[in-house]
PDB file of C-alpha atoms in Angstrom:
ATOM      1  CA  UNK J   3      -1.576  27.067   3.332  1.00  0.00           C
ATOM      2  CA  UNK J   4      -3.332  24.460   5.439  1.00  0.00           C
ATOM      3  CA  UNK J   5      -1.527  21.312   6.549  1.00  0.00           C
ATOM      4  CA  UNK J   6      -1.920  18.464   9.010  1.00  0.00           C
ATOM      5  CA  UNK J   7       0.657  18.905  11.772  1.00  0.00           C
ATOM      6  CA  UNK J   8       1.712  16.447  14.474  1.00  0.00           C
ATOM      7  CA  UNK J   9       3.091  18.124  17.595  1.00  0.00           C
ATOM      8  CA  UNK J  10       3.024  15.133  19.960  1.00  0.00           C
ATOM      9  CA  UNK J  11       3.235  11.406  19.261  1.00  0.00           C
ATOM     10  CA  UNK J  12       0.058   9.612  20.206  1.00  0.00           C
ATOM     11  CA  UNK J  13      -3.476   8.840  18.989  1.00  0.00           C
ATOM     12  CA  UNK J  14      -4.971   9.884  15.670  1.00  0.00           C
ATOM     13  CA  UNK J  15      -6.612  12.970  17.151  1.00  0.00           C
ATOM     14  CA  UNK J  16      -3.132  14.446  17.682  1.00  0.00           C
ATOM     15  CA  UNK J  17      -3.107  15.255  13.970  1.00  0.00           C
ATOM     16  CA  UNK J  18      -4.118  18.936  13.756  1.00  0.00           C
ATOM     17  CA  UNK J  19      -5.374  20.934  10.776  1.00  0.00           C
ATOM     18  CA  UNK J  20      -3.406  24.192  10.925  1.00  0.00           C
ATOM     19  CA  UNK J  21      -2.159  27.137   8.896  1.00  0.00           C
ATOM     20  CA  UNK J  22       1.558  26.929   8.105  1.00  0.00           C
ATOM     21  CA  UNK J  23       3.842  28.936   5.797  1.00  0.00           C
ATOM     22  CA  UNK J  24       3.767  28.087   2.094  1.00  0.00           C
ATOM     23  CA  UNK J  25       6.876  26.136   1.015  1.00  0.00           C
ATOM     24  CA  UNK J  26       9.211  27.713  -1.540  1.00  0.00           C
ATOM     25  CA  UNK J  27      10.962  25.566  -4.142  1.00  0.00           C
ATOM     26  CA  UNK J  28      14.744  25.690  -4.089  1.00  0.00           C
ATOM     27  CA  UNK J  29      17.225  24.922  -6.870  1.00  0.00           C
ATOM     28  CA  UNK J  30      16.158  21.876  -8.835  1.00  0.00           C
ATOM     29  CA  UNK J  31      12.772  21.752  -7.105  1.00  0.00           C
ATOM     30  CA  UNK J  32       9.150  22.413  -8.009  1.00  0.00           C
ATOM     31  CA  UNK J  33       6.177  23.258  -5.850  1.00  0.00           C
ATOM     32  CA  UNK J  34       3.078  21.115  -6.259  1.00  0.00           C
ATOM     33  CA  UNK J  35      -0.497  22.214  -5.595  1.00  0.00           C
ATOM     34  CA  UNK J  36      -1.697  18.926  -4.146  1.00  0.00           C
ATOM     35  CA  UNK J  37      -4.807  17.245  -5.538  1.00  0.00           C
ATOM     36  CA  UNK J  38      -4.337  13.902  -3.761  1.00  0.00           C
ATOM     37  CA  UNK J  39      -2.013  12.690  -1.000  1.00  0.00           C
ATOM     38  CA  UNK J  40      -1.483   9.069  -0.032  1.00  0.00           C
ATOM     39  CA  UNK J  41      -1.718   7.787   3.537  1.00  0.00           C
ATOM     40  CA  UNK J  42       0.371   4.748   4.423  1.00  0.00           C
ATOM     41  CA  UNK J  43      -0.214   2.302   7.270  1.00  0.00           C
ATOM     42  CA  UNK J  44       3.364   2.777   8.497  1.00  0.00           C
ATOM     43  CA  UNK J  45       2.548   6.451   9.064  1.00  0.00           C
ATOM     44  CA  UNK J  46      -0.055   5.493  11.677  1.00  0.00           C
ATOM     45  CA  UNK J  47       2.657   3.665  13.615  1.00  0.00           C
ATOM     46  CA  UNK J  48       5.044   6.612  13.263  1.00  0.00           C
ATOM     47  CA  UNK J  49       2.336   9.007  14.431  1.00  0.00           C
ATOM     48  CA  UNK J  50       1.861   6.850  17.521  1.00  0.00           C
ATOM     49  CA  UNK J  51       5.603   6.997  18.179  1.00  0.00           C
ATOM     50  CA  UNK J  52       6.174   3.271  17.675  1.00  0.00           C
ATOM     51  CA  UNK J  53       9.834   2.424  16.948  1.00  0.00           C
ATOM     52  CA  UNK J  54       9.178   0.362  13.819  1.00  0.00           C
ATOM     53  CA  UNK J  55      10.003   1.050  10.201  1.00  0.00           C
ATOM     54  CA  UNK J  56      11.562   4.420   9.295  1.00  0.00           C
ATOM     55  CA  UNK J  57      13.126   6.661  11.971  1.00  0.00           C
ATOM     56  CA  UNK J  58      10.602   8.796  13.802  1.00  0.00           C
ATOM     57  CA  UNK J  59      10.500  12.412  12.577  1.00  0.00           C
ATOM     58  CA  UNK J  60      11.401  15.465  14.572  1.00  0.00           C
ATOM     59  CA  UNK J  61       8.290  17.263  15.801  1.00  0.00           C
ATOM     60  CA  UNK J  62       6.353  19.221  14.759  1.00  0.00           C
ATOM     61  CA  UNK J  63       6.035  17.185  11.571  1.00  0.00           C
ATOM     62  CA  UNK J  64       3.892  16.982   8.444  1.00  0.00           C
ATOM     63  CA  UNK J  65       3.621  13.391   7.225  1.00  0.00           C
ATOM     64  CA  UNK J  66       3.240  12.109   3.697  1.00  0.00           C
ATOM     65  CA  UNK J  67       5.570  11.589   0.767  1.00  0.00           C
ATOM     66  CA  UNK J  68       3.061  10.373  -1.841  1.00  0.00           C
ATOM     67  CA  UNK J  69       1.438  13.273  -3.673  1.00  0.00           C
ATOM     68  CA  UNK J  70      -0.138  14.077  -7.020  1.00  0.00           C
ATOM     69  CA  UNK J  71      -1.053  17.510  -8.252  1.00  0.00           C
ATOM     70  CA  UNK J  72      -0.147  20.429 -10.486  1.00  0.00           C
ATOM     71  CA  UNK J  73       3.200  22.227 -10.579  1.00  0.00           C
ATOM     72  CA  UNK J  74       2.421  25.813  -9.610  1.00  0.00           C
ATOM     73  CA  UNK J  75       5.951  27.181  -9.080  1.00  0.00           C
ATOM     74  CA  UNK J  76       9.486  26.229 -10.065  1.00  0.00           C
ATOM     75  CA  UNK J  77      12.768  26.851  -8.355  1.00  0.00           C
ATOM     76  CA  UNK J  78      16.050  28.100  -9.846  1.00  0.00           C
ATOM     77  CA  UNK J  79      17.483  25.938 -12.623  1.00  0.00           C
ATOM     78  CA  UNK J  80      14.096  24.379 -13.414  1.00  0.00           C
ATOM     79  CA  UNK J  81      12.598  24.895 -16.869  1.00  0.00           C
ATOM     80  CA  UNK J  82       9.399  26.933 -16.784  1.00  0.00           C
ATOM     81  CA  UNK J  83       7.751  24.347 -19.052  1.00  0.00           C
ATOM     82  CA  UNK J  84       7.032  22.331 -15.902  1.00  0.00           C
ATOM     83  CA  UNK J  85       4.504  24.947 -14.790  1.00  0.00           C
ATOM     84  CA  UNK J  86       0.995  23.509 -15.036  1.00  0.00           C
ATOM     85  CA  UNK J  87       2.209  19.921 -15.433  1.00  0.00           C
ATOM     86  CA  UNK J  88       0.203  17.147 -13.757  1.00  0.00           C
ATOM     87  CA  UNK J  89       2.742  15.190 -11.719  1.00  0.00           C
ATOM     88  CA  UNK J  90       3.069  12.498  -9.077  1.00  0.00           C
ATOM     89  CA  UNK J  91       5.923  11.658  -6.712  1.00  0.00           C
ATOM     90  CA  UNK J  92       6.581   9.276  -3.855  1.00  0.00           C
ATOM     91  CA  UNK J  93       9.094  11.579  -2.180  1.00  0.00           C
ATOM     92  CA  UNK J  94       7.751  15.043  -1.502  1.00  0.00           C
ATOM     93  CA  UNK J  95      10.156  17.087   0.612  1.00  0.00           C
ATOM     94  CA  UNK J  96       7.911  19.106   2.904  1.00  0.00           C
ATOM     95  CA  UNK J  97       5.120  16.627   3.621  1.00  0.00           C
ATOM     96  CA  UNK J  98       2.094  15.606   1.601  1.00  0.00           C
ATOM     97  CA  UNK J  99      -0.634  16.096   4.221  1.00  0.00           C
ATOM     98  CA  UNK J 100      -0.965  19.663   3.009  1.00  0.00           C
ATOM     99  CA  UNK J 101      -2.212  21.935   0.237  1.00  0.00           C
ATOM    100  CA  UNK J 102       1.287  22.538  -1.147  1.00  0.00           C
ATOM    101  CA  UNK J 103       4.581  20.669  -1.123  1.00  0.00           C
ATOM    102  CA  UNK J 104       7.961  20.783  -2.838  1.00  0.00           C
ATOM    103  CA  UNK J 105       9.760  17.948  -4.605  1.00  0.00           C
ATOM    104  CA  UNK J 106      13.048  17.358  -6.393  1.00  0.00           C
ATOM    105  CA  UNK J 107      12.684  17.383 -10.169  1.00  0.00           C
ATOM    106  CA  UNK J 108      14.260  13.899 -10.679  1.00  0.00           C
ATOM    107  CA  UNK J 109      11.652  12.422  -8.325  1.00  0.00           C
ATOM    108  CA  UNK J 110       8.693  13.512 -10.484  1.00  0.00           C
ATOM    109  CA  UNK J 111       6.638  11.531 -12.972  1.00  0.00           C
ATOM    110  CA  UNK J 112       4.239  13.155 -15.365  1.00  0.00           C
ATOM    111  CA  UNK J 113       0.864  11.494 -14.828  1.00  0.00           C
ATOM    112  CA  UNK J 114      -0.020   9.280 -17.831  1.00  0.00           C
ATOM    113  CA  UNK J 115      -3.054  10.212 -19.893  1.00  0.00           C
ATOM    114  CA  UNK J 116      -6.269   8.750 -18.561  1.00  0.00           C
ATOM    115  CA  UNK J 117      -5.039   8.435 -14.972  1.00  0.00           C
ATOM    116  CA  UNK J 118      -6.566  10.740 -12.363  1.00  0.00           C
ATOM    117  CA  UNK J 119      -4.709  12.215  -9.402  1.00  0.00           C
ATOM    118  CA  UNK J 120      -6.053   9.795  -6.800  1.00  0.00           C
ATOM    119  CA  UNK J 121      -5.235   6.737  -8.924  1.00  0.00           C
ATOM    120  CA  UNK J 122      -1.753   8.075  -9.665  1.00  0.00           C
ATOM    121  CA  UNK J 123      -0.983   8.615  -5.992  1.00  0.00           C
ATOM    122  CA  UNK J 124      -2.349   5.157  -5.199  1.00  0.00           C
ATOM    123  CA  UNK J 125       0.017   3.546  -7.691  1.00  0.00           C
ATOM    124  CA  UNK J 126       3.209   5.478  -6.954  1.00  0.00           C
ATOM    125  CA  UNK J 127       3.964   3.472  -3.786  1.00  0.00           C
ATOM    126  CA  UNK J 128       1.217   0.887  -3.338  1.00  0.00           C
ATOM    127  CA  UNK J 129       1.299  -0.048  -7.025  1.00  0.00           C
ATOM    128  CA  UNK J 130       5.091  -0.084  -7.096  1.00  0.00           C
ATOM    129  CA  UNK J 131       5.193  -2.333  -4.039  1.00  0.00           C
ATOM    130  CA  UNK J 132       2.676  -4.646  -5.699  1.00  0.00           C
ATOM    131  CA  UNK J 133       4.665  -5.014  -8.914  1.00  0.00           C
ATOM    132  CA  UNK J 134       7.820  -5.854  -6.958  1.00  0.00           C
ATOM    133  CA  UNK J 135       5.996  -8.363  -4.722  1.00  0.00           C
ATOM    134  CA  UNK J 136       4.560 -10.014  -7.825  1.00  0.00           C
ATOM    135  CA  UNK J 137       8.019 -10.222  -9.391  1.00  0.00           C
ATOM    136  CA  UNK J 138       9.184 -12.103  -6.294  1.00  0.00           C
ATOM    137  CA  UNK J 139       6.069 -14.317  -6.199  1.00  0.00           C
ATOM    138  CA  UNK J 140       6.391 -15.446  -9.817  1.00  0.00           C
ATOM    139  CA  UNK J 141       2.742 -16.486 -10.100  1.00  0.00           C
ATOM    140  CA  UNK J 142       1.622 -18.680 -12.995  1.00  0.00           C
ATOM    141  CA  UNK J 143      -1.693 -19.832 -14.405  1.00  0.00           C
ATOM    142  CA  UNK J 144      -1.201 -23.147 -12.590  1.00  0.00           C
ATOM    143  CA  UNK J 145      -1.224 -21.530  -9.140  1.00  0.00           C
ATOM    144  CA  UNK J 146      -4.012 -21.449  -6.591  1.00  0.00           C
ATOM    145  CA  UNK J 147      -3.383 -18.141  -4.862  1.00  0.00           C
ATOM    146  CA  UNK J 148      -4.673 -17.076  -1.450  1.00  0.00           C
ATOM    147  CA  UNK J 149      -4.467 -13.321  -0.848  1.00  0.00           C
ATOM    148  CA  UNK J 150      -4.783 -12.214   2.776  1.00  0.00           C
ATOM    149  CA  UNK J 151      -6.037  -8.627   3.154  1.00  0.00           C
ATOM    150  CA  UNK J 152      -7.447  -8.880  -0.351  1.00  0.00           C
ATOM    151  CA  UNK J 153      -9.505  -5.697   0.079  1.00  0.00           C
ATOM    152  CA  UNK J 154      -6.436  -3.595   0.885  1.00  0.00           C
ATOM    153  CA  UNK J 155      -4.512  -1.431  -1.540  1.00  0.00           C
ATOM    154  CA  UNK J 156      -1.902  -4.064  -2.423  1.00  0.00           C
ATOM    155  CA  UNK J 157      -4.243  -7.026  -2.021  1.00  0.00           C
ATOM    156  CA  UNK J 158      -6.758  -5.762  -4.567  1.00  0.00           C
ATOM    157  CA  UNK J 159      -4.041  -5.293  -7.167  1.00  0.00           C
ATOM    158  CA  UNK J 160      -2.643  -8.777  -6.520  1.00  0.00           C
ATOM    159  CA  UNK J 161      -6.108 -10.294  -7.001  1.00  0.00           C
ATOM    160  CA  UNK J 162      -6.454  -8.500 -10.336  1.00  0.00           C
ATOM    161  CA  UNK J 163      -3.043  -9.650 -11.556  1.00  0.00           C
ATOM    162  CA  UNK J 164      -3.629 -13.253 -10.523  1.00  0.00           C
ATOM    163  CA  UNK J 165      -6.945 -13.284 -12.368  1.00  0.00           C
ATOM    164  CA  UNK J 166      -5.359 -11.677 -15.437  1.00  0.00           C
ATOM    165  CA  UNK J 167      -2.801 -14.481 -15.767  1.00  0.00           C
ATOM    166  CA  UNK J 168      -5.418 -17.217 -15.286  1.00  0.00           C
ATOM    167  CA  UNK J 169      -4.584 -18.376 -11.757  1.00  0.00           C
ATOM    168  CA  UNK J 170      -7.301 -19.493  -9.348  1.00  0.00           C
ATOM    169  CA  UNK J 171      -7.739 -16.828  -6.663  1.00  0.00           C
ATOM    170  CA  UNK J 172      -9.037 -16.873  -3.095  1.00  0.00           C
ATOM    171  CA  UNK J 173      -9.457 -13.423  -1.556  1.00  0.00           C
ATOM    172  CA  UNK J 174      -9.632 -13.254   2.249  1.00  0.00           C
ATOM    173  CA  UNK J 175     -10.806 -10.038   3.904  1.00  0.00           C
ATOM    174  CA  UNK J 176     -12.510  -8.864   7.092  1.00  0.00           C
ATOM    175  CA  UNK J 177     -16.267  -8.270   7.163  1.00  0.00           C
ATOM    176  CA  UNK J 178     -19.127  -8.602   4.670  1.00  0.00           C
ATOM    177  CA  UNK J 179     -18.501  -5.284   2.900  1.00  0.00           C
ATOM    178  CA  UNK J 180     -14.863  -6.116   2.208  1.00  0.00           C
ATOM    179  CA  UNK J 181     -15.707  -9.644   1.129  1.00  0.00           C
ATOM    180  CA  UNK J 182     -18.259  -8.222  -1.321  1.00  0.00           C
ATOM    181  CA  UNK J 183     -15.608  -5.826  -2.661  1.00  0.00           C
ATOM    182  CA  UNK J 184     -13.194  -8.726  -3.244  1.00  0.00           C
ATOM    183  CA  UNK J 185     -15.927 -10.692  -4.984  1.00  0.00           C
ATOM    184  CA  UNK J 186     -16.428  -7.873  -7.490  1.00  0.00           C
ATOM    185  CA  UNK J 187     -12.729  -8.145  -8.445  1.00  0.00           C
ATOM    186  CA  UNK J 188     -13.420 -11.587  -9.888  1.00  0.00           C
ATOM    187  CA  UNK J 189     -11.913 -13.769  -7.160  1.00  0.00           C
ATOM    188  CA  UNK J 190     -12.952 -17.405  -7.510  1.00  0.00           C
ATOM    189  CA  UNK J 191     -13.754 -17.384  -3.812  1.00  0.00           C
ATOM    190  CA  UNK J 192     -14.072 -14.480  -1.371  1.00  0.00           C
ATOM    191  CA  UNK J 193     -14.075 -15.371   2.332  1.00  0.00           C
ATOM    192  CA  UNK J 194     -14.339 -13.490   5.619  1.00  0.00           C
ATOM    193  CA  UNK J 195     -11.269 -14.366   7.667  1.00  0.00           C
ATOM    194  CA  UNK J 196     -12.986 -13.019  10.771  1.00  0.00           C
ATOM    195  CA  UNK J 197     -15.241 -16.082  10.632  1.00  0.00           C
ATOM    196  CA  UNK J 198     -13.865 -19.085  12.553  1.00  0.00           C
ATOM    197  CA  UNK J 199     -14.598 -21.546   9.736  1.00  0.00           C
ATOM    198  CA  UNK J 200     -13.073 -19.568   6.865  1.00  0.00           C
ATOM    199  CA  UNK J 201     -10.333 -22.104   6.219  1.00  0.00           C
ATOM    200  CA  UNK J 202     -12.959 -24.865   6.056  1.00  0.00           C
ATOM    201  CA  UNK J 203     -14.776 -22.836   3.398  1.00  0.00           C
ATOM    202  CA  UNK J 204     -11.599 -22.753   1.324  1.00  0.00           C
ATOM    203  CA  UNK J 205     -11.047 -26.501   1.642  1.00  0.00           C
ATOM    204  CA  UNK J 206     -14.651 -27.257   0.726  1.00  0.00           C
ATOM    205  CA  UNK J 207     -14.620 -24.955  -2.295  1.00  0.00           C
ATOM    206  CA  UNK J 208     -11.329 -26.222  -3.752  1.00  0.00           C
ATOM    207  CA  UNK J 209     -11.390 -29.846  -2.688  1.00  0.00           C
ATOM    208  CA  UNK J 210      -8.180 -31.631  -3.572  1.00  0.00           C
ATOM    209  CA  UNK J 211      -6.686 -28.616  -5.345  1.00  0.00           C
ATOM    210  CA  UNK J 212      -4.802 -27.068  -2.445  1.00  0.00           C
ATOM    211  CA  UNK J 213      -3.399 -23.554  -2.187  1.00  0.00           C
ATOM    212  CA  UNK J 214       0.038 -23.254  -3.801  1.00  0.00           C
ATOM    213  CA  UNK J 215       0.839 -19.628  -2.889  1.00  0.00           C
ATOM    214  CA  UNK J 216      -0.186 -17.413   0.022  1.00  0.00           C
ATOM    215  CA  UNK J 217       0.412 -13.674  -0.319  1.00  0.00           C
ATOM    216  CA  UNK J 218      -0.046 -12.258   3.171  1.00  0.00           C
ATOM    217  CA  UNK J 219      -0.307  -8.609   4.194  1.00  0.00           C
ATOM    218  CA  UNK J 220      -1.800  -9.381   7.626  1.00  0.00           C
ATOM    219  CA  UNK J 221       0.302 -12.058   9.386  1.00  0.00           C
ATOM    220  CA  UNK J 222      -0.619 -12.841  13.004  1.00  0.00           C
ATOM    221  CA  UNK J 223      -3.220 -15.545  13.532  1.00  0.00           C
ATOM    222  CA  UNK J 224      -4.711 -15.017  10.075  1.00  0.00           C
ATOM    223  CA  UNK J 225      -1.303 -15.674   8.564  1.00  0.00           C
ATOM    224  CA  UNK J 226      -0.945 -18.823  10.658  1.00  0.00           C
ATOM    225  CA  UNK J 227      -4.313 -20.087   9.403  1.00  0.00           C
ATOM    226  CA  UNK J 228      -3.351 -19.311   5.796  1.00  0.00           C
ATOM    227  CA  UNK J 229      -0.101 -21.287   6.070  1.00  0.00           C
ATOM    228  CA  UNK J 230      -2.184 -24.259   7.190  1.00  0.00           C
ATOM    229  CA  UNK J 231      -3.909 -24.245   3.787  1.00  0.00           C
ATOM    230  CA  UNK J 232      -0.711 -24.549   1.769  1.00  0.00           C
ATOM    231  CA  UNK J 233       0.057 -27.650  -0.245  1.00  0.00           C
ATOM    232  CA  UNK J 234       3.420 -29.390  -0.059  1.00  0.00           C
ATOM    233  CA  UNK J 235       5.994 -27.336  -1.930  1.00  0.00           C
ATOM    234  CA  UNK J 236       3.950 -24.147  -1.593  1.00  0.00           C
ATOM    235  CA  UNK J 237       5.171 -20.593  -1.033  1.00  0.00           C
ATOM    236  CA  UNK J 238       4.261 -18.317   1.868  1.00  0.00           C
ATOM    237  CA  UNK J 239       5.064 -14.730   0.888  1.00  0.00           C
ATOM    238  CA  UNK J 240       4.607 -11.842   3.303  1.00  0.00           C
ATOM    239  CA  UNK J 241       4.446  -8.200   2.246  1.00  0.00           C
ATOM    240  CA  UNK J 242       3.144  -6.488   5.391  1.00  0.00           C
ATOM    241  CA  UNK J 243       1.880  -6.960   8.930  1.00  0.00           C
ATOM    242  CA  UNK J 244      -1.413  -5.078   9.188  1.00  0.00           C
ATOM    243  CA  UNK J 245      -2.372  -7.049  12.302  1.00  0.00           C
ATOM    244  CA  UNK J 246       0.780  -5.923  14.149  1.00  0.00           C
ATOM    245  CA  UNK J 247       0.718  -9.399  15.666  1.00  0.00           C
ATOM    246  CA  UNK J 248       3.947 -11.402  15.768  1.00  0.00           C
ATOM    247  CA  UNK J 249       4.023 -14.508  13.610  1.00  0.00           C
ATOM    248  CA  UNK J 250       6.990 -16.632  12.656  1.00  0.00           C
ATOM    249  CA  UNK J 251       6.109 -19.844  10.778  1.00  0.00           C
ATOM    250  CA  UNK J 252       7.397 -23.061  12.320  1.00  0.00           C
ATOM    251  CA  UNK J 253      10.594 -23.604  10.323  1.00  0.00           C
ATOM    252  CA  UNK J 254      10.704 -27.344  11.044  1.00  0.00           C
ATOM    253  CA  UNK J 255       7.117 -27.840   9.925  1.00  0.00           C
ATOM    254  CA  UNK J 256       7.700 -25.796   6.771  1.00  0.00           C
ATOM    255  CA  UNK J 257      10.758 -27.893   5.965  1.00  0.00           C
ATOM    256  CA  UNK J 258       8.800 -31.124   6.421  1.00  0.00           C
ATOM    257  CA  UNK J 259       6.225 -29.900   3.893  1.00  0.00           C
ATOM    258  CA  UNK J 260       8.723 -28.325   1.522  1.00  0.00           C
ATOM    259  CA  UNK J 261       7.098 -24.900   1.992  1.00  0.00           C
ATOM    260  CA  UNK J 262       9.215 -21.831   1.256  1.00  0.00           C
ATOM    261  CA  UNK J 263       8.697 -18.736   3.446  1.00  0.00           C
ATOM    262  CA  UNK J 264       9.628 -15.456   1.760  1.00  0.00           C
ATOM    263  CA  UNK J 265       9.627 -11.957   3.274  1.00  0.00           C
ATOM    264  CA  UNK J 266       9.131  -9.872   0.134  1.00  0.00           C
ATOM    265  CA  UNK J 267       9.767  -6.529   1.801  1.00  0.00           C
ATOM    266  CA  UNK J 268      13.104  -7.722   3.208  1.00  0.00           C
ATOM    267  CA  UNK J 269      14.165  -8.836  -0.260  1.00  0.00           C
ATOM    268  CA  UNK J 270      13.109  -5.527  -1.773  1.00  0.00           C
ATOM    269  CA  UNK J 271      15.030  -3.531   0.839  1.00  0.00           C
ATOM    270  CA  UNK J 272      18.164  -5.674   0.678  1.00  0.00           C
ATOM    271  CA  UNK J 273      18.813  -5.452  -3.055  1.00  0.00           C
ATOM    272  CA  UNK J 274      19.619  -2.513  -5.347  1.00  0.00           C
ATOM    273  CA  UNK J 275      16.361  -1.107  -6.668  1.00  0.00           C
ATOM    274  CA  UNK J 276      15.634   0.975  -9.729  1.00  0.00           C
ATOM    275  CA  UNK J 277      12.761   2.665  -7.929  1.00  0.00           C
ATOM    276  CA  UNK J 278      11.983   5.137 -10.673  1.00  0.00           C
ATOM    277  CA  UNK J 279      11.677   2.355 -13.242  1.00  0.00           C
ATOM    278  CA  UNK J 280       9.424   0.367 -10.905  1.00  0.00           C
ATOM    279  CA  UNK J 281       7.236   3.417 -10.345  1.00  0.00           C
ATOM    280  CA  UNK J 282       6.931   3.918 -14.107  1.00  0.00           C
ATOM    281  CA  UNK J 283       5.868   0.272 -14.511  1.00  0.00           C
ATOM    282  CA  UNK J 284       3.155   0.676 -11.874  1.00  0.00           C
ATOM    283  CA  UNK J 285       1.803   3.893 -13.383  1.00  0.00           C
ATOM    284  CA  UNK J 286       1.767   2.328 -16.849  1.00  0.00           C
ATOM    285  CA  UNK J 287      -0.125  -0.727 -15.563  1.00  0.00           C
ATOM    286  CA  UNK J 288      -2.839   1.520 -14.138  1.00  0.00           C
ATOM    287  CA  UNK J 289      -2.994   3.668 -17.271  1.00  0.00           C
ATOM    288  CA  UNK J 290      -3.458   0.605 -19.505  1.00  0.00           C
ATOM    289  CA  UNK J 291      -6.044  -0.880 -17.131  1.00  0.00           C
ATOM    290  CA  UNK J 292      -4.264  -4.100 -16.132  1.00  0.00           C
ATOM    291  CA  UNK J 293      -4.203  -2.916 -12.499  1.00  0.00           C
ATOM    292  CA  UNK J 294      -6.959  -0.573 -11.372  1.00  0.00           C
ATOM    293  CA  UNK J 295      -6.499   0.837  -7.867  1.00  0.00           C
ATOM    294  CA  UNK J 296      -9.400   1.501  -5.547  1.00  0.00           C
ATOM    295  CA  UNK J 297      -9.153   4.609  -3.385  1.00  0.00           C
ATOM    296  CA  UNK J 298     -10.858   5.511  -0.133  1.00  0.00           C
ATOM    297  CA  UNK J 299     -10.812   9.310   0.069  1.00  0.00           C
ATOM    298  CA  UNK J 300     -10.970  11.645   3.062  1.00  0.00           C
ATOM    299  CA  UNK J 301     -10.879  15.466   3.051  1.00  0.00           C
ATOM    300  CA  UNK J 302      -7.500  16.798   4.157  1.00  0.00           C
ATOM    301  CA  UNK J 303      -8.972  18.226   7.361  1.00  0.00           C
ATOM    302  CA  UNK J 304     -10.192  14.722   8.273  1.00  0.00           C
ATOM    303  CA  UNK J 305      -6.705  13.182   8.287  1.00  0.00           C
ATOM    304  CA  UNK J 306      -7.246  12.031  11.880  1.00  0.00           C
ATOM    305  CA  UNK J 307     -10.331  10.118  10.745  1.00  0.00           C
ATOM    306  CA  UNK J 308      -8.292   8.555   7.939  1.00  0.00           C
ATOM    307  CA  UNK J 309      -5.648   7.343  10.397  1.00  0.00           C
ATOM    308  CA  UNK J 310      -8.267   5.976  12.784  1.00  0.00           C
ATOM    309  CA  UNK J 311     -10.049   4.164   9.955  1.00  0.00           C
ATOM    310  CA  UNK J 312      -6.783   2.600   8.770  1.00  0.00           C
ATOM    311  CA  UNK J 313      -5.888   1.441  12.260  1.00  0.00           C
ATOM    312  CA  UNK J 314      -9.354  -0.040  12.736  1.00  0.00           C
ATOM    313  CA  UNK J 315      -9.106  -1.726   9.313  1.00  0.00           C
ATOM    314  CA  UNK J 316     -12.255   0.084   8.202  1.00  0.00           C
ATOM    315  CA  UNK J 317     -10.959   1.134   4.785  1.00  0.00           C
ATOM    316  CA  UNK J 318     -11.000  -0.497   1.366  1.00  0.00           C
ATOM    317  CA  UNK J 319      -8.187   0.130  -1.079  1.00  0.00           C
ATOM    318  CA  UNK J 320      -5.686   2.987  -0.859  1.00  0.00           C
ATOM    319  CA  UNK J 321      -6.437   5.785   1.610  1.00  0.00           C
ATOM    320  CA  UNK J 322      -6.070   9.207  -0.006  1.00  0.00           C
ATOM    321  CA  UNK J 323      -6.409  12.731   1.415  1.00  0.00           C
ATOM    322  CA  UNK J 324      -7.959  15.380  -0.837  1.00  0.00           C
ATOM    323  CA  UNK J 325      -7.286  19.065  -0.012  1.00  0.00           C
TER     324      UNK J 325
END
């Protein structure tokens, strides 16, 4: 089979499209002929060898745990009825940047009717993360919600949810194309946070009705600007750091204004999680249409381009590799 192999940590072009042996499913495992494989921002940092997030893999390595496809072989102790099943998992064993992978049977979900492979793989991690962040945020129809990185995989889903419950929504994204994409989601206001006056645009559009919740996947200077828009008693909730810029809100200033700062990912990682149940919730939300993911696809052999595009913030929605 073909796979994307990393032999040396470094730039995106270190990802090589190579022939490797086909994986064989062991006891309790199935092999999946991959139709779509998710690419995560953290994987670009791991590829570069940055000591953040999960431990760096031993090299050579094939990245990717998020895959959707068709079961084409089963291991010992696995019922043959799984053959031909359309499945998705967030934890493939042999790497998802490939044509084939193996996964443990308990880690599989059958893809709900009406959901295609790319959408399923977008929801299995990105959608699951979104549902958990939204549980923490506790948005209501009375909120004015500012979503930073609103054109990203998580951001787009948050915008949809906030609109569905009747909240007012401001979507901030980088560049005209991304702003236009956020506008099509139904945001009350879509702004380009690369423009120096973007916070003024928010104040002018909403007048005395200040932002009550910021959901921030960027942090850095854009996060700092977003915090400055919060009303007294507001909530600043982070779920990622796409900018890779350090930002720690001024605790004294937050206390003066009664603003609560919440690191959603830290909460998610520190508590017991029923991950399989959360994944099922995310898949069901996509199947019923309450959250519709947007995918940005690349051919498998262009995985290096996908990584470069993610790092340059040139993608919209979930990045997916298609063998």
